[in-house]
PDB file of C-alpha atoms in Angstrom:
ATOM      1  CA  MET A  14       3.507  12.866  15.730  1.00  0.00           C
ATOM      2  CA  GLU A  15       1.928   9.583  16.799  1.00  0.00           C
ATOM      3  CA  ARG A  16      -0.339   8.116  14.141  1.00  0.00           C
ATOM      4  CA  GLU A  17      -3.405   6.137  15.121  1.00  0.00           C
ATOM      5  CA  ASN A  18      -3.845   2.455  14.434  1.00  0.00           C
ATOM      6  CA  GLY A  19      -6.574   1.644  12.020  1.00  0.00           C
ATOM      7  CA  ARG A  20      -7.913  -0.282   9.103  1.00  0.00           C
ATOM      8  CA  LEU A  21      -7.480   1.344   5.726  1.00  0.00           C
ATOM      9  CA  ARG A  22      -9.457   0.491   2.600  1.00  0.00           C
ATOM     10  CA  VAL A  23      -6.940   0.431  -0.244  1.00  0.00           C
ATOM     11  CA  THR A  24      -7.171  -0.525  -3.881  1.00  0.00           C
ATOM     12  CA  ALA A  25      -4.818  -2.243  -6.281  1.00  0.00           C
ATOM     13  CA  TRP A  26      -2.826   0.012  -8.594  1.00  0.00           C
ATOM     14  CA  ASN A  27      -0.994  -0.692 -11.855  1.00  0.00           C
ATOM     15  CA  ASN A  28       1.055   1.606 -14.069  1.00  0.00           C
ATOM     16  CA  GLY A  29      -0.161  -0.121 -17.213  1.00  0.00           C
ATOM     17  CA  GLY A  30       2.907  -2.369 -17.211  1.00  0.00           C
ATOM     18  CA  ARG A  31       4.513  -4.688 -14.704  1.00  0.00           C
ATOM     19  CA  THR A  32       4.581  -2.345 -11.699  1.00  0.00           C
ATOM     20  CA  TYR A  33       1.812  -2.902  -9.170  1.00  0.00           C
ATOM     21  CA  GLY A  34       1.029  -1.214  -5.914  1.00  0.00           C
ATOM     22  CA  LEU A  35      -1.523  -0.167  -3.351  1.00  0.00           C
ATOM     23  CA  ARG A  36      -3.399   3.101  -3.734  1.00  0.00           C
ATOM     24  CA  ILE A  37      -3.709   4.591  -0.263  1.00  0.00           C
ATOM     25  CA  GLY A  38      -5.477   7.815  -1.206  1.00  0.00           C
ATOM     26  CA  ALA A  39      -4.737  11.301   0.083  1.00  0.00           C
ATOM     27  CA  ARG A  40      -7.113  11.281   3.076  1.00  0.00           C
ATOM     28  CA  GLN A  41      -5.785   8.008   4.520  1.00  0.00           C
ATOM     29  CA  ARG A  42      -2.202   8.975   3.638  1.00  0.00           C
ATOM     30  CA  ASP A  43      -2.529  12.152   5.689  1.00  0.00           C
ATOM     31  CA  ARG A  44      -4.188  10.342   8.594  1.00  0.00           C
ATOM     32  CA  TYR A  45      -2.025   7.208   8.885  1.00  0.00           C
ATOM     33  CA  PHE A  46       1.362   8.074   7.339  1.00  0.00           C
ATOM     34  CA  ASP A  47       4.135  10.391   8.508  1.00  0.00           C
ATOM     35  CA  GLN A  48       6.177  12.550   6.134  1.00  0.00           C
ATOM     36  CA  ASP A  49       9.321  11.690   8.109  1.00  0.00           C
ATOM     37  CA  TRP A  50       9.076   8.030   7.092  1.00  0.00           C
ATOM     38  CA  GLU A  51      11.433   6.978   4.312  1.00  0.00           C
ATOM     39  CA  GLN A  52       9.847   3.563   4.072  1.00  0.00           C
ATOM     40  CA  VAL A  53       7.009   1.429   5.356  1.00  0.00           C
ATOM     41  CA  GLN A  54       6.891  -2.246   6.142  1.00  0.00           C
ATOM     42  CA  ILE A  55       3.958  -4.313   4.968  1.00  0.00           C
ATOM     43  CA  GLU A  56       3.318  -7.898   5.951  1.00  0.00           C
ATOM     44  CA  LEU A  57       2.229  -9.927   2.938  1.00  0.00           C
ATOM     45  CA  ASP A  58       1.191 -13.479   3.871  1.00  0.00           C
ATOM     46  CA  GLY A  59       3.261 -13.308   7.055  1.00  0.00           C
ATOM     47  CA  GLU A  60       6.436 -11.973   5.401  1.00  0.00           C
ATOM     48  CA  ARG A  61       7.531  -8.430   6.170  1.00  0.00           C
ATOM     49  CA  GLN A  62       8.441  -6.408   3.087  1.00  0.00           C
ATOM     50  CA  SER A  63       9.917  -2.891   3.000  1.00  0.00           C
ATOM     51  CA  PHE A  64       8.721  -0.265   0.530  1.00  0.00           C
ATOM     52  CA  SER A  65      10.238   3.142  -0.076  1.00  0.00           C
ATOM     53  CA  ILE A  66       8.060   6.206   0.265  1.00  0.00           C
ATOM     54  CA  THR A  67       8.687   8.329  -2.813  1.00  0.00           C
ATOM     55  CA  PRO A  68       8.343  12.119  -2.901  1.00  0.00           C
ATOM     56  CA  GLY A  69       5.398  11.602  -5.263  1.00  0.00           C
ATOM     57  CA  PHE A  70       3.535   9.769  -2.493  1.00  0.00           C
ATOM     58  CA  TRP A  71       3.092  13.161  -0.786  1.00  0.00           C
ATOM     59  CA  ASN A  72       2.053  14.917  -3.991  1.00  0.00           C
ATOM     60  CA  GLN A  73      -0.228  13.461  -6.638  1.00  0.00           C
ATOM     61  CA  CYS A  74       0.620   9.749  -6.347  1.00  0.00           C
ATOM     62  CA  PRO A  75      -0.458   8.312  -2.963  1.00  0.00           C
ATOM     63  CA  GLU A  76       0.518   4.739  -3.853  1.00  0.00           C
ATOM     64  CA  ILE A  77       2.983   2.271  -2.427  1.00  0.00           C
ATOM     65  CA  ARG A  78       4.668   0.520  -5.341  1.00  0.00           C
ATOM     66  CA  ASP A  79       6.631  -2.708  -5.724  1.00  0.00           C
ATOM     67  CA  ARG A  80       9.303  -1.301  -8.052  1.00  0.00           C
ATOM     68  CA  GLY A  81      12.041  -3.780  -8.783  1.00  0.00           C
ATOM     69  CA  ARG A  82      10.456  -6.504  -6.644  1.00  0.00           C
ATOM     70  CA  PRO A  83       7.114  -7.902  -7.771  1.00  0.00           C
ATOM     71  CA  VAL A  84       5.872  -8.754  -4.264  1.00  0.00           C
ATOM     72  CA  ILE A  85       2.612  -6.791  -4.485  1.00  0.00           C
ATOM     73  CA  ARG A  86       2.073  -8.148  -7.996  1.00  0.00           C
ATOM     74  CA  GLU A  87       2.573 -11.718  -6.715  1.00  0.00           C
ATOM     75  CA  TRP A  88       0.256 -11.107  -3.759  1.00  0.00           C
ATOM     76  CA  LEU A  89      -2.457  -9.751  -6.066  1.00  0.00           C
ATOM     77  CA  ALA A  90      -2.059 -12.711  -8.428  1.00  0.00           C
ATOM     78  CA  LYS A  91      -2.529 -15.077  -5.484  1.00  0.00           C
ATOM     79  CA  HIS A  92      -5.395 -13.315  -3.660  1.00  0.00           C
ATOM     80  CA  ARG A  93      -7.113 -11.086  -6.208  1.00  0.00           C
ATOM     81  CA  ASN A  94      -6.505 -10.534  -9.904  1.00  0.00           C
ATOM     82  CA  LEU A  95      -3.906  -8.773 -12.033  1.00  0.00           C
ATOM     83  CA  GLU A  96      -6.518  -7.426 -14.413  1.00  0.00           C
ATOM     84  CA  TRP A  97      -9.652  -5.469 -13.594  1.00  0.00           C
ATOM     85  CA  PRO A  98     -12.172  -3.294 -15.413  1.00  0.00           C
ATOM     86  CA  ARG A  99     -10.981   0.280 -15.850  1.00  0.00           C
ATOM     87  CA  GLY A 100     -11.940   2.321 -12.796  1.00  0.00           C
ATOM     88  CA  HIS A 101     -12.777  -0.753 -10.688  1.00  0.00           C
ATOM     89  CA  PRO A 102      -9.594  -2.056  -9.060  1.00  0.00           C
ATOM     90  CA  PRO A 103      -9.863  -4.729  -6.383  1.00  0.00           C
ATOM     91  CA  GLU A 104     -10.181  -3.461  -2.816  1.00  0.00           C
ATOM     92  CA  MET A 105      -8.420  -4.801   0.218  1.00  0.00           C
ATOM     93  CA  GLU A 106      -7.681  -3.882   3.787  1.00  0.00           C
ATOM     94  CA  LEU A 107      -4.376  -2.537   5.088  1.00  0.00           C
ATOM     95  CA  VAL A 108      -4.158  -2.785   8.869  1.00  0.00           C
ATOM     96  CA  ARG A 109      -1.814  -0.450  10.696  1.00  0.00           C
ATOM     97  CA  LEU A 110       0.048  -2.453  13.332  1.00  0.00           C
ATOM     98  CA  THR A 111       2.616   0.013  14.705  1.00  0.00           C
ATOM     99  CA  GLU A 112       4.398   3.181  13.561  1.00  0.00           C
ATOM    100  CA  ASN A 113       5.242   2.452   9.919  1.00  0.00           C
ATOM    101  CA  ARG A 114       4.263  -1.242   9.869  1.00  0.00           C
ATOM    102  CA  PHE A 115       1.096  -2.562   8.225  1.00  0.00           C
ATOM    103  CA  GLN A 116      -0.467  -5.869   7.243  1.00  0.00           C
ATOM    104  CA  LEU A 117      -2.259  -6.436   3.949  1.00  0.00           C
ATOM    105  CA  VAL A 118      -5.398  -8.545   4.392  1.00  0.00           C
ATOM    106  CA  PRO A 119      -6.999 -10.328   1.416  1.00  0.00           C
TER     107      PRO A 119
END
């Protein structure tokens, strides 16, 4: 199924430790992501990074996480903040470029 291009409002996510990610949310996940994708590519400051789509992404955890590679964490440290008030994570824009490729905009 062809997914539409669009601009998604996403928020920062943290597991309470050193893992950071982007919370997509269920509505945007269902609209812009395909269950056949095993990974997505996200451009962070002009560099394309690949992120695995976990089974949990399609259940209760619609986040893309930077497990093992702190690239989202580093991007947040540069453009936003690594700490935020509970319930008020920083928002950003994720632009869908093609199929499973996106660009994160500060």
